[in-house]
Amino acid sequence: DAVLEAVDAEIGRLLSSIRPAVFANTTVIIIGDNGTPGAALDFEAPPAKGSVHEGGIHVPLLVVSPGVSPGVSDSLVHVVDLYATILELAGISQSSEDSLSFAGVLQDLPGPRQWAYTLRRKPLGLDGPWPVLNRSAVVQWPWKVIRENSELDLYDISLGTDMLVPLPWSLEEQEAFDTLSAVMSDIEG
């Protein structure tokens, strides 16, 4: 809690340092890092930094701007969506196949993204002891399908972390798995 209070205080200081005339025409976007390394924790934690689990891909995003409704949204946003959103907020018309503007979410409208895809592979040109080189995930609230190498698993993320859904699956779980597996297959070929 102390760390969150300190971050909140520093963001408040940053925002209050912007002159009102400048702030009237300014958007501040703050996005978190992709999780905490497991070695930095003194307890057994679910996979985080460097993984496709919630601890590695579900990060804070804060947008402060005149006309933005204060509050919290559970709309699905991907980091690539910053491109289209910033352009729309700046009044620039641009289309992108991958980036979807979440500017409407800032006005309490539903988000445009139905699912999000993420991939974890060994960085190109870097040598090192990379633990898992072939993981990907597709998220569509409250479900996530994770592929590790050729194995696919279904997870329930409604509790804020990845909970493996054991077999046998309900009809709803099977439909979620089939839908997200098809999305993953379309992306990965």
XYZ file of C-alpha atoms in Angstrom:
189
model
C 0.000 0.000 0.000
C 2.844 2.403 0.778
C 4.274 2.037 -2.722
C 0.882 2.773 -4.305
C 0.449 5.813 -2.067
C 3.902 7.084 -3.052
C 3.216 6.595 -6.780
C -0.172 8.289 -6.408
C 1.442 11.245 -4.623
C 4.122 11.627 -7.314
C 1.589 11.458 -10.153
C -0.435 14.095 -8.306
C 2.677 16.288 -8.039
C 3.367 15.851 -11.758
C -0.176 16.780 -12.747
C -0.362 19.751 -10.400
C 2.895 21.103 -11.845
C 1.283 21.559 -15.276
C 0.055 25.125 -15.696
C -3.755 25.305 -16.188
C -3.407 26.906 -19.632
C -1.133 24.052 -20.737
C -3.164 21.347 -18.998
C -6.306 22.485 -20.857
C -4.650 21.152 -24.021
C -2.658 18.216 -22.577
C -3.174 14.478 -22.258
C -0.997 12.536 -19.833
C -0.716 8.767 -20.362
C 1.054 6.553 -17.848
C 1.416 2.817 -18.409
C 2.960 0.280 -16.054
C 5.732 -2.196 -16.644
C 4.978 -5.814 -17.465
C 5.110 -7.334 -14.001
C 7.517 -8.018 -11.186
C 10.339 -10.545 -11.582
C 9.652 -13.597 -9.416
C 13.123 -13.328 -7.844
C 12.134 -9.930 -6.390
C 9.302 -11.474 -4.368
C 9.742 -13.222 -1.039
C 6.762 -15.540 -1.599
C 5.588 -18.018 -4.230
C 3.764 -15.935 -6.824
C 2.049 -16.801 -10.088
C 4.143 -16.247 -13.232
C 4.674 -12.555 -13.905
C 7.384 -10.600 -15.720
C 8.268 -12.157 -19.039
C 5.198 -14.395 -19.074
C 1.861 -14.327 -20.873
C 0.023 -14.821 -17.572
C -1.935 -11.936 -15.999
C 1.028 -10.852 -13.863
C 3.072 -10.281 -17.004
C 0.526 -8.650 -19.308
C -2.162 -7.029 -17.127
C -0.629 -3.671 -16.280
C -1.934 -0.307 -15.039
C -2.877 2.379 -17.565
C -3.741 5.907 -16.486
C -5.047 8.620 -18.805
C -5.627 12.150 -17.528
C -6.964 14.816 -19.859
C -9.614 17.523 -19.951
C -12.938 15.914 -20.769
C -11.870 12.446 -19.639
C -14.305 10.884 -17.210
C -12.580 9.934 -13.946
C -12.982 6.328 -12.915
C -11.939 2.780 -13.622
C -12.715 0.755 -16.727
C -12.487 -2.970 -17.291
C -12.373 -2.503 -21.078
C -9.765 -4.611 -22.820
C -6.863 -2.470 -24.101
C -3.586 -3.529 -25.731
C -0.439 -1.405 -25.703
C -0.630 -1.173 -29.512
C -3.904 0.721 -29.038
C -1.996 3.745 -27.735
C -1.072 4.631 -31.343
C -4.654 4.938 -32.633
C -5.867 6.528 -29.394
C -3.211 9.254 -29.316
C -3.869 10.069 -32.965
C -7.622 10.293 -32.374
C -7.162 12.490 -29.290
C -4.917 14.753 -31.384
C -7.582 14.962 -34.096
C -5.511 13.042 -36.643
C -7.368 10.601 -38.875
C -5.397 7.400 -39.401
C -6.342 3.767 -39.796
C -4.395 0.831 -38.470
C -5.100 -2.862 -38.744
C -3.747 -3.656 -35.282
C -4.252 -0.504 -33.215
C -7.798 0.259 -32.037
C -8.553 3.614 -30.444
C -9.884 3.422 -26.906
C -10.735 7.155 -26.875
C -14.399 6.247 -26.434
C -13.572 4.340 -23.243
C -12.311 7.650 -21.818
C -15.893 8.933 -22.238
C -17.452 5.872 -20.564
C -18.270 4.162 -23.883
C -17.609 0.454 -24.499
C -14.142 -0.440 -25.730
C -13.649 -1.574 -29.329
C -11.373 -4.523 -28.575
C -13.053 -7.921 -28.285
C -9.841 -9.840 -27.621
C -6.109 -9.226 -27.169
C -3.185 -11.355 -28.325
C 0.278 -11.488 -26.828
C 3.389 -13.467 -27.660
C 6.562 -14.302 -25.748
C 9.591 -15.435 -27.715
C 13.336 -15.248 -27.369
C 14.426 -11.718 -28.335
C 16.059 -11.670 -31.752
C 19.834 -11.385 -31.699
C 20.137 -11.941 -27.949
C 21.718 -14.968 -26.383
C 20.801 -16.073 -22.913
C 19.059 -18.635 -20.772
C 15.493 -17.885 -21.871
C 13.170 -20.138 -19.862
C 10.255 -20.446 -22.311
C 10.673 -19.444 -25.912
C 7.288 -20.200 -27.357
C 4.270 -18.904 -25.427
C 1.274 -16.949 -26.617
C -2.113 -16.007 -25.223
C -5.468 -14.687 -26.375
C -7.687 -12.938 -23.837
C -11.415 -12.308 -24.050
C -12.834 -11.528 -20.650
C -13.150 -13.630 -18.512
C -11.234 -16.281 -20.465
C -7.679 -16.735 -21.673
C -6.135 -19.460 -23.809
C -2.391 -19.914 -23.335
C -0.265 -21.866 -25.792
C 3.037 -23.172 -24.540
C 4.796 -24.835 -27.450
C 1.960 -26.943 -28.911
C -0.176 -27.359 -25.767
C -3.269 -25.176 -25.271
C -4.870 -24.539 -21.876
C -7.947 -22.560 -20.830
C -7.756 -20.122 -17.912
C -10.372 -18.149 -15.997
C -9.006 -14.653 -15.247
C -12.097 -13.281 -13.494
C -10.381 -13.345 -10.093
C -7.430 -11.227 -11.237
C -5.022 -14.064 -11.827
C -4.818 -17.072 -14.134
C -6.821 -20.018 -12.827
C -6.380 -23.148 -14.949
C -9.789 -24.568 -15.876
C -9.629 -28.339 -15.335
C -11.285 -30.849 -17.638
C -14.076 -31.704 -18.210
C -15.223 -28.273 -19.350
C -18.737 -26.887 -19.282
C -20.381 -25.918 -22.572
C -19.506 -22.249 -21.903
C -15.865 -23.128 -21.212
C -15.635 -25.291 -24.352
C -17.126 -22.484 -26.481
C -14.646 -19.972 -25.012
C -11.752 -22.360 -25.702
C -12.906 -23.010 -29.280
C -13.375 -19.287 -30.014
C -10.042 -18.162 -28.584
C -8.152 -21.103 -30.094
C -9.546 -20.146 -33.519
C -8.432 -16.520 -33.022
C -4.954 -17.739 -32.050
C -4.802 -20.066 -35.039
C -5.800 -17.244 -37.416
C -3.057 -14.985 -36.026
C -0.292 -17.562 -35.828
C -1.158 -19.351 -39.044
